[in-house]
Every structure is written in C-alpha cells, then in structure tokens.
C-alpha cells in the first residue's frame, strides 16, 4: 500500500519538518510543490525532522502542472471549504492527499474543479483551521487505519518491564527485566 502526502507551496519550515517526520514513521511518500517559503536546507526544517530525514521518500515539483504530469492516482484535497468529511471517504492504494499553504490553503480553482474530492476535518466554525502538520497527521492516520496499518508496528515494549510478567486484571505488578 502506498500513501502520498502532497504539500502545495508550504510556507513554514517547521510544519514541513514535522510533516516529513510523520511521513518517515508511517512510510508515506512526501511530495512538495514549489514555490515554497523556505529552502530545503533551512535549519528549522531539518531540526524538526533531522534524525528521520534519511528515511524520507521525497519528490519536488515546479508547480501543480509538473506534479500532475509526473503522477497519476486518486487525489483528495483537504480544505476548510469542503462539504465532505475526511472520514466519509474510502481511500484507495496510491492515493494523494493534498494540503495547501498555511496562509491560504489550496487554490479555489483547484477545489472548484474537484468538488467531490474535497474533504474537511470537522472543527468549530468560529476558528480558522488546524495547524497544517496536525491536519496531515490526522489524515494520514485515517487512511492507514482504513488500510489496517500495513507494515506498521502495532504493539510496543516497555524498556524496564516485560508486559507478559504482569496480570493487569489481578492488580499484580510487573517485575523489572533482568
């Protein structure tokens, strides 16, 4: 299964860094459409996801036209202006989740041409929007949940204790690992 996150003209390097980290830990591919409000060598960008940067599958495009010429697959456009909720969509393999600029979102012409593919994350009507990196994480994990989290680890281990040495129903506590 392949998940693609598309950042259209991102402006804030910290958001892009956080999103790159989300992509790295979930195995999602990251696509960045220029122009961007920062350079990829920006220290803030690398600091936000530096230890994950080498695990990232990232592609860059010189505008929307370049992106569409080089890719095919179903696209979903995340916007506060959509009529449909992001949870009401069945996301196929190799889909692309689009997110726009932090200060302007995706171009309205693009949204208008793709009305049925525009989705929103519900929120209070009196506030502008969620942070971009939070929106990407919410969307990515909804898609992965629908796909039953392919290739992702579903259980973790404690560092000092062994889960199997405790009976949580009897109130018995675990003994430390030796």
Short mmCIF file of C-alpha atoms in Angstrom, two decimals:
data_model
loop_
_atom_site.label_atom_id
_atom_site.label_comp_id
_atom_site.label_asym_id
_atom_site.label_seq_id
_atom_site.Cartn_x
_atom_site.Cartn_y
_atom_site.Cartn_z
CA UNK A 1 0.00 0.00 0.00
CA UNK A 2 1.28 3.45 -0.88
CA UNK A 3 0.21 6.69 0.75
CA UNK A 4 1.24 10.04 -0.75
CA UNK A 5 1.21 13.35 1.10
CA UNK A 6 1.33 16.47 -1.11
CA UNK A 7 2.30 19.86 0.31
CA UNK A 8 1.33 22.57 -2.14
CA UNK A 9 3.54 25.62 -1.68
CA UNK A 10 4.27 25.21 2.05
CA UNK A 11 5.47 28.37 3.78
CA UNK A 12 6.58 27.35 7.28
CA UNK A 13 9.68 25.13 7.57
CA UNK A 14 8.76 23.76 11.00
CA UNK A 15 5.47 22.43 9.63
CA UNK A 16 7.24 20.81 6.68
CA UNK A 17 9.77 19.28 9.09
CA UNK A 18 7.04 17.84 11.31
CA UNK A 19 5.19 16.51 8.27
CA UNK A 20 8.36 14.91 6.94
CA UNK A 21 8.75 13.12 10.25
CA UNK A 22 5.14 11.87 10.07
CA UNK A 23 5.80 10.62 6.54
CA UNK A 24 9.00 8.88 7.58
CA UNK A 25 7.45 7.00 10.53
CA UNK A 26 4.37 5.95 8.53
CA UNK A 27 6.15 5.09 5.27
CA UNK A 28 4.19 7.74 3.36
CA UNK A 29 5.82 9.42 0.37
CA UNK A 30 6.13 13.22 0.55
CA UNK A 31 5.63 15.46 -2.47
CA UNK A 32 6.42 19.19 -2.26
CA UNK A 33 5.14 21.63 -4.88
CA UNK A 34 7.12 24.85 -5.40
CA UNK A 35 7.28 27.72 -4.79
CA UNK A 36 7.94 27.18 -1.09
CA UNK A 37 8.52 29.77 1.61
CA UNK A 38 11.87 28.24 2.60
CA UNK A 39 14.84 26.32 1.26
CA UNK A 40 15.17 22.61 1.96
CA UNK A 41 18.49 23.21 3.67
CA UNK A 42 16.72 25.51 6.15
CA UNK A 43 17.98 24.64 9.66
CA UNK A 44 14.46 24.83 11.15
CA UNK A 45 13.16 22.29 8.62
CA UNK A 46 15.96 19.83 9.24
CA UNK A 47 15.81 20.31 13.02
CA UNK A 48 12.11 19.36 13.09
CA UNK A 49 12.76 16.06 11.31
CA UNK A 50 16.54 15.71 11.12
CA UNK A 51 17.00 12.22 12.51
CA UNK A 52 14.25 10.98 10.20
CA UNK A 53 15.31 12.82 7.04
CA UNK A 54 17.28 9.87 5.63
CA UNK A 55 14.17 7.65 5.83
CA UNK A 56 12.06 10.06 3.82
CA UNK A 57 10.92 9.37 0.26
CA UNK A 58 10.52 12.91 -1.09
CA UNK A 59 9.92 14.45 -4.52
CA UNK A 60 9.87 18.11 -5.57
CA UNK A 61 7.82 19.76 -8.33
CA UNK A 62 7.92 23.10 -10.10
CA UNK A 63 4.21 23.84 -9.78
CA UNK A 64 0.94 21.90 -9.99
CA UNK A 65 1.30 21.17 -13.71
CA UNK A 66 4.66 19.46 -13.11
CA UNK A 67 3.11 17.37 -10.33
CA UNK A 68 0.16 16.18 -12.45
CA UNK A 69 2.42 15.40 -15.43
CA UNK A 70 4.59 13.12 -13.28
CA UNK A 71 1.91 11.38 -11.17
CA UNK A 72 -1.37 9.55 -11.52
CA UNK A 73 -3.79 8.30 -8.92
CA UNK A 74 -6.80 9.47 -6.96
CA UNK A 75 -6.35 12.86 -5.32
CA UNK A 76 -8.12 14.18 -2.25
CA UNK A 77 -7.95 17.86 -1.37
CA UNK A 78 -8.02 18.81 2.32
CA UNK A 79 -9.64 22.18 2.88
CA UNK A 80 -11.78 24.00 5.41
CA UNK A 81 -14.06 24.89 2.48
CA UNK A 82 -15.17 21.30 1.70
CA UNK A 83 -18.65 19.86 2.15
CA UNK A 84 -17.47 16.28 2.80
CA UNK A 85 -15.78 14.92 5.92
CA UNK A 86 -12.43 13.18 5.53
CA UNK A 87 -13.78 10.12 7.38
CA UNK A 88 -16.55 9.61 4.80
CA UNK A 89 -14.06 8.74 2.04
CA UNK A 90 -12.68 5.30 1.21
CA UNK A 91 -9.04 5.94 0.32
CA UNK A 92 -7.55 3.68 -2.35
CA UNK A 93 -3.97 2.46 -2.63
CA UNK A 94 -1.61 5.02 -4.17
CA UNK A 95 -3.87 7.96 -3.31
CA UNK A 96 -2.59 11.52 -2.93
CA UNK A 97 -3.67 13.72 -0.01
CA UNK A 98 -3.22 17.41 -0.88
CA UNK A 99 -2.66 20.18 1.66
CA UNK A 100 -2.26 23.86 0.79
CA UNK A 101 -0.33 26.83 2.05
CA UNK A 102 -0.66 27.63 5.73
CA UNK A 103 -1.85 31.15 4.98
CA UNK A 104 -4.15 30.50 2.01
CA UNK A 105 -4.90 26.80 1.61
CA UNK A 106 -5.27 25.23 -1.82
CA UNK A 107 -6.22 27.39 -4.82
CA UNK A 108 -10.02 27.76 -5.04
CA UNK A 109 -9.98 27.00 -8.78
CA UNK A 110 -8.45 23.60 -7.98
CA UNK A 111 -11.05 22.97 -5.28
CA UNK A 112 -13.92 24.04 -7.54
CA UNK A 113 -12.79 21.64 -10.30
CA UNK A 114 -12.56 18.76 -7.79
CA UNK A 115 -15.63 19.32 -5.59
CA UNK A 116 -16.32 15.62 -4.94
CA UNK A 117 -12.71 15.05 -3.89
CA UNK A 118 -12.55 17.93 -1.41
CA UNK A 119 -12.68 16.87 2.24
CA UNK A 120 -12.53 18.65 5.57
CA UNK A 121 -11.61 17.84 9.12
CA UNK A 122 -14.57 18.97 11.28
CA UNK A 123 -13.87 21.85 13.65
CA UNK A 124 -15.65 24.72 15.38
CA UNK A 125 -16.97 27.28 12.90
CA UNK A 126 -15.55 30.24 14.80
CA UNK A 127 -11.88 29.31 14.30
CA UNK A 128 -9.84 29.40 11.10
CA UNK A 129 -8.15 25.98 10.90
CA UNK A 130 -5.95 23.37 12.49
CA UNK A 131 -2.18 23.53 12.20
CA UNK A 132 -1.03 22.06 8.88
CA UNK A 133 1.20 19.37 10.41
CA UNK A 134 -1.64 18.27 12.72
CA UNK A 135 -4.03 18.06 9.77
CA UNK A 136 -1.60 15.91 7.80
CA UNK A 137 -1.14 13.55 10.75
CA UNK A 138 -4.91 13.21 11.25
CA UNK A 139 -5.46 12.48 7.55
CA UNK A 140 -2.54 10.08 7.19
CA UNK A 141 -3.60 8.01 10.17
CA UNK A 142 -7.21 7.84 8.95
CA UNK A 143 -6.02 6.37 5.66
CA UNK A 144 -3.67 3.96 7.44
CA UNK A 145 -6.48 2.95 9.85
CA UNK A 146 -8.71 2.14 6.89
CA UNK A 147 -5.90 0.01 5.45
CA UNK A 148 -5.35 -1.70 8.86
CA UNK A 149 -1.94 -0.04 9.35
CA UNK A 150 0.04 -2.03 6.76
CA UNK A 151 3.70 -2.64 7.68
CA UNK A 152 3.38 -0.54 10.85
CA UNK A 153 4.21 -1.97 14.24
CA UNK A 154 1.02 -2.33 16.27
CA UNK A 155 2.43 -3.15 19.71
CA UNK A 156 5.30 -1.74 21.70
CA UNK A 157 7.51 -2.94 24.51
CA UNK A 158 8.49 -1.37 27.78
CA UNK A 159 12.19 -0.79 28.35
CA UNK A 160 12.32 -1.72 32.07
CA UNK A 161 9.46 -4.22 32.31
CA UNK A 162 8.05 -7.17 30.41
CA UNK A 163 4.34 -6.92 29.64
CA UNK A 164 3.93 -10.69 29.98
CA UNK A 165 5.10 -10.71 33.60
CA UNK A 166 2.09 -8.75 34.89
CA UNK A 167 -1.53 -9.68 35.31
CA UNK A 168 -3.35 -6.37 34.94
CA UNK A 169 -6.67 -7.88 35.97
CA UNK A 170 -5.45 -9.14 39.35
CA UNK A 171 -3.63 -5.93 40.24
CA UNK A 172 -0.28 -7.79 40.16
CA UNK A 173 2.62 -5.56 39.12
CA UNK A 174 5.30 -6.49 36.65
CA UNK A 175 8.78 -7.34 37.76
CA UNK A 176 11.69 -5.44 36.24
CA UNK A 177 13.60 -7.02 33.36
CA UNK A 178 16.88 -8.52 34.41
#
